Amino acid sequence: MAEKKKQHYVPKFYLRFFSSRDNPNLIKVCIKDSVKIIPNADLNGQAQEKYFYGKDLERENWFGNIEDKTSNVLKKVVKTKQLPKDKSDDYYWIWLFMLLQAYRTRANADEFNEMVDSSLKTAMKFEKKFEDFEFDNYSFAHDDAIEISLDILLKSLPMLLDMQIKLLKNDTNKELITSDNPISKYNQFLESRKFPYGHTGIMSKGLQIFYPLSPDLLLTMYDPRVYKVGNKKQFSNILMNAKDIEFLNILTCLHSNKSVFSSEKVSDFQLEQILEKSKKYQDQKELKTKNHDSITNKDGTHSVTVQHHRNPFMINLNLSFLKQTQHAKSYKLTGYYAEIRNERYRNAENRPTLE
């Protein structure tokens, strides 16, 4: 059990894609808050916590089995710079791995618990017995936030099968960076429509996911009804330009929790610039809670509906390799609190399950 005490929420095999060329166990780290740069940090000590997934090792071993399979697939992608055949078994291993990575980190656990805390406190304020409760002195959280978050994701996987993955290539003199929360989520479609609520939910229309795979490769998962990425039959070798890399590195920095990682080719000055440019957007991602009027039930009790969304990062993202489809351009917003990819799923009874 001792050998699995350090549980990584960003796999070591993945971090090695950005490690030192002379020593794969070393990686360049920039501490976000202090902007302290460690040129040759121990890779084994990054993006991990003591028993992060629990001492019983059940979830840790579950992730380990998935990583064993996916690591071979992704190592081949990095080596050949080619995606597996579209909709093949290996393609879906990458699809699953990207989605799991988005929901297994410390940053995700903290965001989930912030939502729990805000929702509970909003509901409690309708109860007279909490009139004198000192809300600012207490916070509510789930010890198993990751487990609950993953359970929600796994039940939602069938509704993400419509998302398309493509591999982008960086031939510029700027390198991609990564972080301790390497998945970035965005929505250029809803940003362009100035949609005031959530942009990056699992079912959101126009959802985009970006995953730096190595200094010169990036995986993107996106809503194909809304965006065109490269040519229709082009799944790899889609080129990014220097401005794309700048935008994507800022997004990576914004989504990071405490640490940003890069190869030794990224200079200290370049890292400092990325952090500096991201600062003006950092406070955008704020949790918003909306409560509806209390309803009296037949038994005399009261119910209140609490809705929440997280304001997205909006950096006026402009990517050379992506265009909105004609469907996106002509689409009329529904007026609902959430814009979703498949309107059938607005009724929970129509949502597909894994069973």
Coordinates of C-alpha atoms in Angstrom, one line a residue:
M1 CA 0.0 0.0 0.0
A2 CA 2.9 2.4 0.8
E3 CA 3.9 2.5 -2.9
K4 CA 0.6 4.0 -3.8
K5 CA 0.5 6.6 -1.0
K6 CA 1.3 9.3 -3.6
Q7 CA -1.8 9.4 -5.8
H8 CA -1.4 11.4 -9.0
Y9 CA -4.4 13.2 -10.4
V10 CA -2.3 14.1 -13.5
P11 CA -0.6 10.9 -14.6
K12 CA 3.2 10.7 -14.5
F13 CA 3.4 9.2 -18.0
Y14 CA 1.6 12.3 -19.3
L15 CA 3.9 14.8 -17.5
R16 CA 6.9 13.0 -19.0
F17 CA 5.7 14.3 -22.5
F18 CA 6.9 17.7 -21.1
S19 CA 9.8 16.6 -19.0
S20 CA 13.5 17.4 -19.4
R21 CA 15.1 15.8 -22.4
D22 CA 18.1 14.8 -20.4
N23 CA 16.2 13.3 -17.5
P24 CA 12.5 12.2 -17.9
N25 CA 12.0 12.3 -14.1
L26 CA 12.6 16.1 -14.1
I27 CA 10.2 18.9 -15.2
K28 CA 10.1 22.7 -15.3
V29 CA 7.6 24.0 -12.8
C30 CA 6.2 27.5 -12.3
I31 CA 4.3 28.1 -9.0
K32 CA 1.3 30.2 -10.0
D33 CA 0.9 32.4 -7.0
S34 CA 4.5 33.3 -6.4
V35 CA 5.7 32.9 -10.0
K36 CA 8.6 30.9 -8.5
I37 CA 10.2 28.9 -11.2
I38 CA 11.9 25.5 -10.5
P39 CA 13.9 24.5 -13.6
N40 CA 14.4 20.8 -12.6
A41 CA 11.7 19.7 -10.2
D42 CA 11.0 16.1 -9.3
L43 CA 8.3 15.0 -11.6
N44 CA 7.1 12.3 -9.1
G45 CA 6.2 15.0 -6.7
Q46 CA 3.9 17.0 -9.0
A47 CA 0.1 17.0 -9.3
Q48 CA -0.4 14.4 -6.5
E49 CA -1.6 14.2 -2.9
K50 CA -1.4 11.6 -0.1
Y51 CA -4.2 9.1 -0.7
F52 CA -6.1 11.6 -2.8
Y53 CA -8.5 8.9 -4.0
G54 CA -8.6 7.0 -0.7
K55 CA -6.6 4.5 1.3
D56 CA -8.6 1.6 0.1
L57 CA -6.9 2.1 -3.3
E58 CA -10.0 1.0 -5.2
R59 CA -10.3 4.2 -7.3
E60 CA -6.5 4.6 -7.6
N61 CA -6.2 1.1 -9.0
W62 CA -9.2 1.8 -11.3
F63 CA -7.4 4.8 -12.8
G64 CA -4.2 2.8 -13.0
N65 CA -5.8 0.2 -15.2
I66 CA -7.2 2.9 -17.5
E67 CA -3.8 4.7 -17.6
D68 CA -2.0 1.4 -18.5
K69 CA -4.1 1.1 -21.6
T70 CA -4.3 4.8 -22.6
S71 CA -0.6 5.5 -22.0
N72 CA 0.4 3.1 -24.8
V73 CA -2.2 4.8 -27.1
L74 CA -1.0 8.3 -26.3
K75 CA 2.7 7.5 -26.5
K76 CA 2.0 6.2 -30.0
V77 CA 0.1 9.4 -30.9
V78 CA 3.1 11.6 -29.6
K79 CA 5.6 9.5 -31.6
T80 CA 3.6 9.3 -34.9
K81 CA 1.7 12.6 -34.5
Q82 CA -1.3 10.8 -35.8
L83 CA -4.7 10.0 -34.1
P84 CA -6.0 6.5 -34.1
K85 CA -8.7 5.8 -36.7
D86 CA -11.8 7.9 -36.1
K87 CA -14.3 6.0 -33.8
S88 CA -11.9 3.1 -33.3
D89 CA -11.3 1.4 -29.9
D90 CA -8.1 3.4 -29.4
Y91 CA -9.9 6.6 -30.3
Y92 CA -12.5 6.0 -27.6
W93 CA -9.7 5.3 -25.0
I94 CA -8.5 8.8 -25.7
W95 CA -12.0 10.2 -25.5
L96 CA -12.6 8.5 -22.1
F97 CA -9.1 9.6 -20.8
M98 CA -9.7 13.2 -21.7
L99 CA -13.1 13.3 -20.0
L100 CA -11.8 11.6 -16.8
Q101 CA -8.8 14.0 -16.6
A102 CA -11.2 16.9 -16.6
Y103 CA -13.0 15.6 -13.5
R104 CA -10.3 13.9 -11.4
T105 CA -8.1 16.8 -10.2
R106 CA -7.8 18.8 -7.0
A107 CA -9.1 21.9 -8.9
N108 CA -12.2 20.0 -9.9
A109 CA -12.8 18.7 -6.3
D110 CA -12.5 22.3 -5.0
E111 CA -14.9 23.7 -7.6
F112 CA -17.4 21.0 -6.8
N113 CA -17.3 21.7 -3.0
E114 CA -17.6 25.4 -3.7
M115 CA -20.9 24.7 -5.4
V116 CA -22.0 22.4 -2.5
D117 CA -21.2 25.1 0.0
S118 CA -23.0 27.9 -1.9
S119 CA -26.1 25.8 -2.6
L120 CA -26.5 24.6 0.9
K121 CA -26.0 28.1 2.4
T122 CA -28.5 29.6 0.0
A123 CA -31.1 26.9 0.9
M124 CA -30.4 27.2 4.7
K125 CA -31.2 30.9 4.6
F126 CA -34.9 30.1 4.0
E127 CA -35.0 28.2 7.4
K128 CA -35.8 30.3 10.5
K129 CA -33.7 28.0 12.6
F130 CA -30.6 29.3 10.8
E131 CA -31.4 33.0 11.2
D132 CA -28.5 33.5 13.6
F133 CA -26.1 31.0 11.8
E134 CA -22.7 32.6 11.1
F135 CA -22.4 31.4 7.5
D136 CA -19.0 33.1 6.9
N137 CA -17.4 31.1 9.7
Y138 CA -18.3 27.7 8.2
S139 CA -18.0 25.9 5.0
F140 CA -19.6 22.7 3.7
A141 CA -17.9 20.1 1.6
H142 CA -18.0 16.4 0.6
D143 CA -15.0 14.3 1.6
D144 CA -15.7 12.2 -1.5
A145 CA -16.2 15.1 -3.9
I146 CA -14.1 13.4 -6.6
E147 CA -16.1 10.2 -6.3
I148 CA -19.4 12.1 -6.6
S149 CA -18.1 14.2 -9.5
L150 CA -16.9 11.1 -11.4
D151 CA -20.2 9.3 -10.8
I152 CA -22.0 12.2 -12.4
L153 CA -19.6 12.1 -15.4
L154 CA -19.8 8.4 -15.9
K155 CA -23.6 8.5 -15.9
S156 CA -23.3 11.3 -18.5
L157 CA -20.8 9.6 -20.9
P158 CA -23.5 8.5 -23.4
M159 CA -24.4 12.2 -23.9
L160 CA -20.8 13.0 -24.8
L161 CA -20.5 10.5 -27.6
D162 CA -21.4 13.3 -30.1
M163 CA -18.2 15.2 -29.3
Q164 CA -15.4 14.9 -32.0
I165 CA -11.7 14.6 -31.3
K166 CA -8.9 16.0 -33.5
L167 CA -5.2 16.4 -33.2
L168 CA -3.5 19.8 -33.7
K169 CA 0.1 20.3 -34.5
N170 CA 2.4 23.1 -33.3
D171 CA 5.2 23.9 -35.8
T172 CA 5.9 27.3 -34.4
N173 CA 8.8 28.4 -32.3
K174 CA 6.5 28.6 -29.2
E175 CA 5.8 25.6 -27.1
L176 CA 2.6 24.5 -25.5
I177 CA 2.6 24.3 -21.7
T178 CA 0.5 22.2 -19.3
S179 CA -0.5 22.2 -15.7
D180 CA -1.8 20.4 -12.6
N181 CA -5.3 20.8 -14.1
P182 CA -4.4 20.3 -17.8
I183 CA -7.9 20.2 -19.4
S184 CA -9.2 23.6 -20.5
K185 CA -12.9 24.1 -21.3
Y186 CA -14.3 26.9 -23.4
N187 CA -17.3 27.8 -25.6
Q188 CA -16.6 30.3 -28.4
F189 CA -20.2 29.8 -29.7
L190 CA -21.9 31.0 -26.5
E191 CA -19.2 33.6 -26.0
S192 CA -20.1 35.1 -29.4
R193 CA -23.7 35.1 -28.4
K194 CA -23.0 36.8 -25.1
F195 CA -24.9 34.0 -23.3
P196 CA -25.1 35.1 -19.6
Y197 CA -25.2 31.6 -17.9
G198 CA -23.0 28.5 -18.0
H199 CA -20.9 27.7 -21.0
T200 CA -19.0 24.5 -20.2
G201 CA -21.4 22.0 -18.8
I202 CA -21.4 18.4 -20.0
M203 CA -24.4 19.0 -22.3
S204 CA -23.5 22.6 -23.3
K205 CA -24.0 23.5 -27.0
G206 CA -20.7 24.6 -28.4
L207 CA -18.6 23.0 -25.7
Q208 CA -14.8 22.8 -26.5
I209 CA -12.2 20.9 -24.6
F210 CA -8.4 21.5 -25.0
Y211 CA -5.7 19.1 -23.8
P212 CA -2.0 19.9 -24.5
L213 CA -0.5 16.5 -25.2
S214 CA 3.1 17.6 -25.7
P215 CA 4.9 20.8 -26.5
D216 CA 4.0 20.4 -30.1
L217 CA 0.7 18.6 -30.0
L218 CA -2.8 19.4 -28.7
L219 CA -5.9 17.3 -28.5
T220 CA -9.3 19.1 -29.0
M221 CA -12.7 17.7 -28.3
Y222 CA -15.6 19.8 -29.7
D223 CA -19.2 20.0 -30.7
P224 CA -19.1 19.2 -34.5
R225 CA -22.5 20.7 -35.2
V226 CA -21.2 24.1 -34.1
Y227 CA -17.5 24.0 -35.2
K228 CA -15.4 23.0 -38.1
V229 CA -11.8 22.1 -37.3
G230 CA -9.6 21.6 -40.3
N231 CA -11.1 19.7 -43.2
K232 CA -14.0 17.2 -42.6
K233 CA -11.8 14.2 -43.1
Q234 CA -8.6 15.6 -41.6
F235 CA -8.2 14.3 -38.0
S236 CA -4.4 14.9 -37.5
N237 CA -1.7 17.4 -38.6
I238 CA -4.1 20.4 -38.3
L239 CA -1.7 23.3 -37.9
M240 CA -1.8 26.0 -35.2
N241 CA -0.1 29.3 -35.5
A242 CA 1.8 31.4 -32.9
K243 CA -1.3 33.3 -31.9
D244 CA -3.2 30.1 -31.3
I245 CA -0.4 28.9 -29.0
E246 CA -0.5 32.2 -27.0
F247 CA -4.3 31.9 -26.5
L248 CA -4.1 28.2 -25.6
N249 CA -1.2 28.7 -23.1
I250 CA -3.2 31.5 -21.4
L251 CA -6.2 29.1 -21.1
T252 CA -4.0 26.4 -19.6
C253 CA -2.6 28.9 -17.1
L254 CA -6.1 30.1 -16.2
H255 CA -7.4 26.5 -15.6
S256 CA -4.3 25.5 -13.6
N257 CA -4.7 25.1 -9.8
K258 CA -1.2 25.8 -8.3
S259 CA 1.4 24.8 -10.9
V260 CA 2.2 25.2 -14.6
F261 CA 4.6 22.8 -16.3
S262 CA 6.7 23.1 -19.4
S263 CA 9.8 21.7 -21.1
E264 CA 13.2 23.4 -20.5
K265 CA 12.8 25.1 -23.9
V266 CA 10.2 27.5 -22.5
S267 CA 12.2 30.4 -20.9
D268 CA 11.5 31.8 -17.5
F269 CA 10.5 35.1 -19.2
Q270 CA 8.0 33.3 -21.4
L271 CA 6.4 31.6 -18.4
E272 CA 6.2 34.9 -16.6
Q273 CA 4.6 36.6 -19.6
I274 CA 1.9 33.8 -19.8
L275 CA 1.1 34.3 -16.2
E276 CA 1.0 38.0 -16.5
K277 CA -1.4 37.9 -19.5
S278 CA -3.7 35.5 -17.7
K279 CA -4.1 37.7 -14.6
K280 CA -6.6 40.1 -16.1
Y281 CA -9.0 37.1 -16.7
Q282 CA -8.4 35.1 -13.5
D283 CA -11.3 36.6 -11.6
Q284 CA -13.9 35.9 -14.3
K285 CA -14.6 32.3 -13.3
E286 CA -17.0 33.0 -10.4
L287 CA -19.7 30.8 -9.1
K288 CA -23.2 32.3 -9.5
T289 CA -26.2 31.0 -7.5
K290 CA -29.8 31.7 -8.3
N291 CA -32.6 30.7 -6.0
H292 CA -36.3 30.6 -6.9
D293 CA -39.3 31.5 -4.7
S294 CA -40.0 29.0 -2.0
I295 CA -42.9 26.6 -2.7
T296 CA -45.2 25.3 0.0
N297 CA -45.7 21.5 -0.3
K298 CA -49.0 19.7 0.5
D299 CA -47.6 18.5 3.9
G300 CA -46.8 22.1 4.9
T301 CA -43.1 21.9 4.3
H302 CA -41.3 24.3 1.9
S303 CA -39.1 23.6 -1.1
V304 CA -36.7 25.9 -2.8
T305 CA -34.9 25.4 -6.1
V306 CA -31.3 26.6 -6.2
Q307 CA -29.6 26.8 -9.6
H308 CA -25.9 27.5 -10.1
H309 CA -23.5 28.2 -12.9
R310 CA -19.9 29.2 -13.0
N311 CA -19.1 32.3 -15.1
P312 CA -16.7 31.0 -17.8
F313 CA -13.3 32.4 -18.7
M314 CA -13.9 34.7 -21.7
I315 CA -10.7 35.9 -23.4
N316 CA -12.2 36.6 -26.9
L317 CA -10.6 33.4 -28.1
N318 CA -9.8 33.5 -31.8
L319 CA -8.3 30.3 -33.3
S320 CA -7.0 30.0 -36.8
F321 CA -7.9 26.4 -37.3
L322 CA -11.6 26.7 -36.2
K323 CA -14.7 28.2 -37.8
Q324 CA -18.4 28.1 -36.8
T325 CA -20.7 26.0 -39.0
Q326 CA -23.7 27.4 -40.9
H327 CA -25.9 25.6 -38.3
A328 CA -24.2 27.6 -35.5
K329 CA -24.5 30.9 -37.4
S330 CA -28.2 30.5 -38.0
Y331 CA -29.1 28.9 -34.6
K332 CA -31.6 30.8 -32.4
L333 CA -31.0 30.6 -28.6
T334 CA -33.8 28.8 -26.8
G335 CA -34.1 31.2 -23.9
Y336 CA -33.5 28.5 -21.3
Y337 CA -31.1 28.7 -18.5
A338 CA -28.8 26.3 -20.4
E339 CA -28.2 25.9 -24.1
I340 CA -27.7 22.1 -24.8
R341 CA -26.5 20.2 -27.8
N342 CA -29.5 17.8 -27.9
E343 CA -32.9 19.3 -27.0
R344 CA -34.3 15.8 -26.4
Y345 CA -32.1 15.6 -23.3
R346 CA -33.8 18.5 -21.7
N347 CA -36.3 15.9 -20.5
A348 CA -34.3 13.6 -18.2
E349 CA -36.4 10.6 -19.3
N350 CA -34.8 10.9 -22.8
R351 CA -31.2 10.9 -21.6
P352 CA -29.3 7.7 -22.5
T353 CA -27.6 5.7 -19.8
L354 CA -24.8 3.2 -19.5
E355 CA -27.1 0.5 -18.4

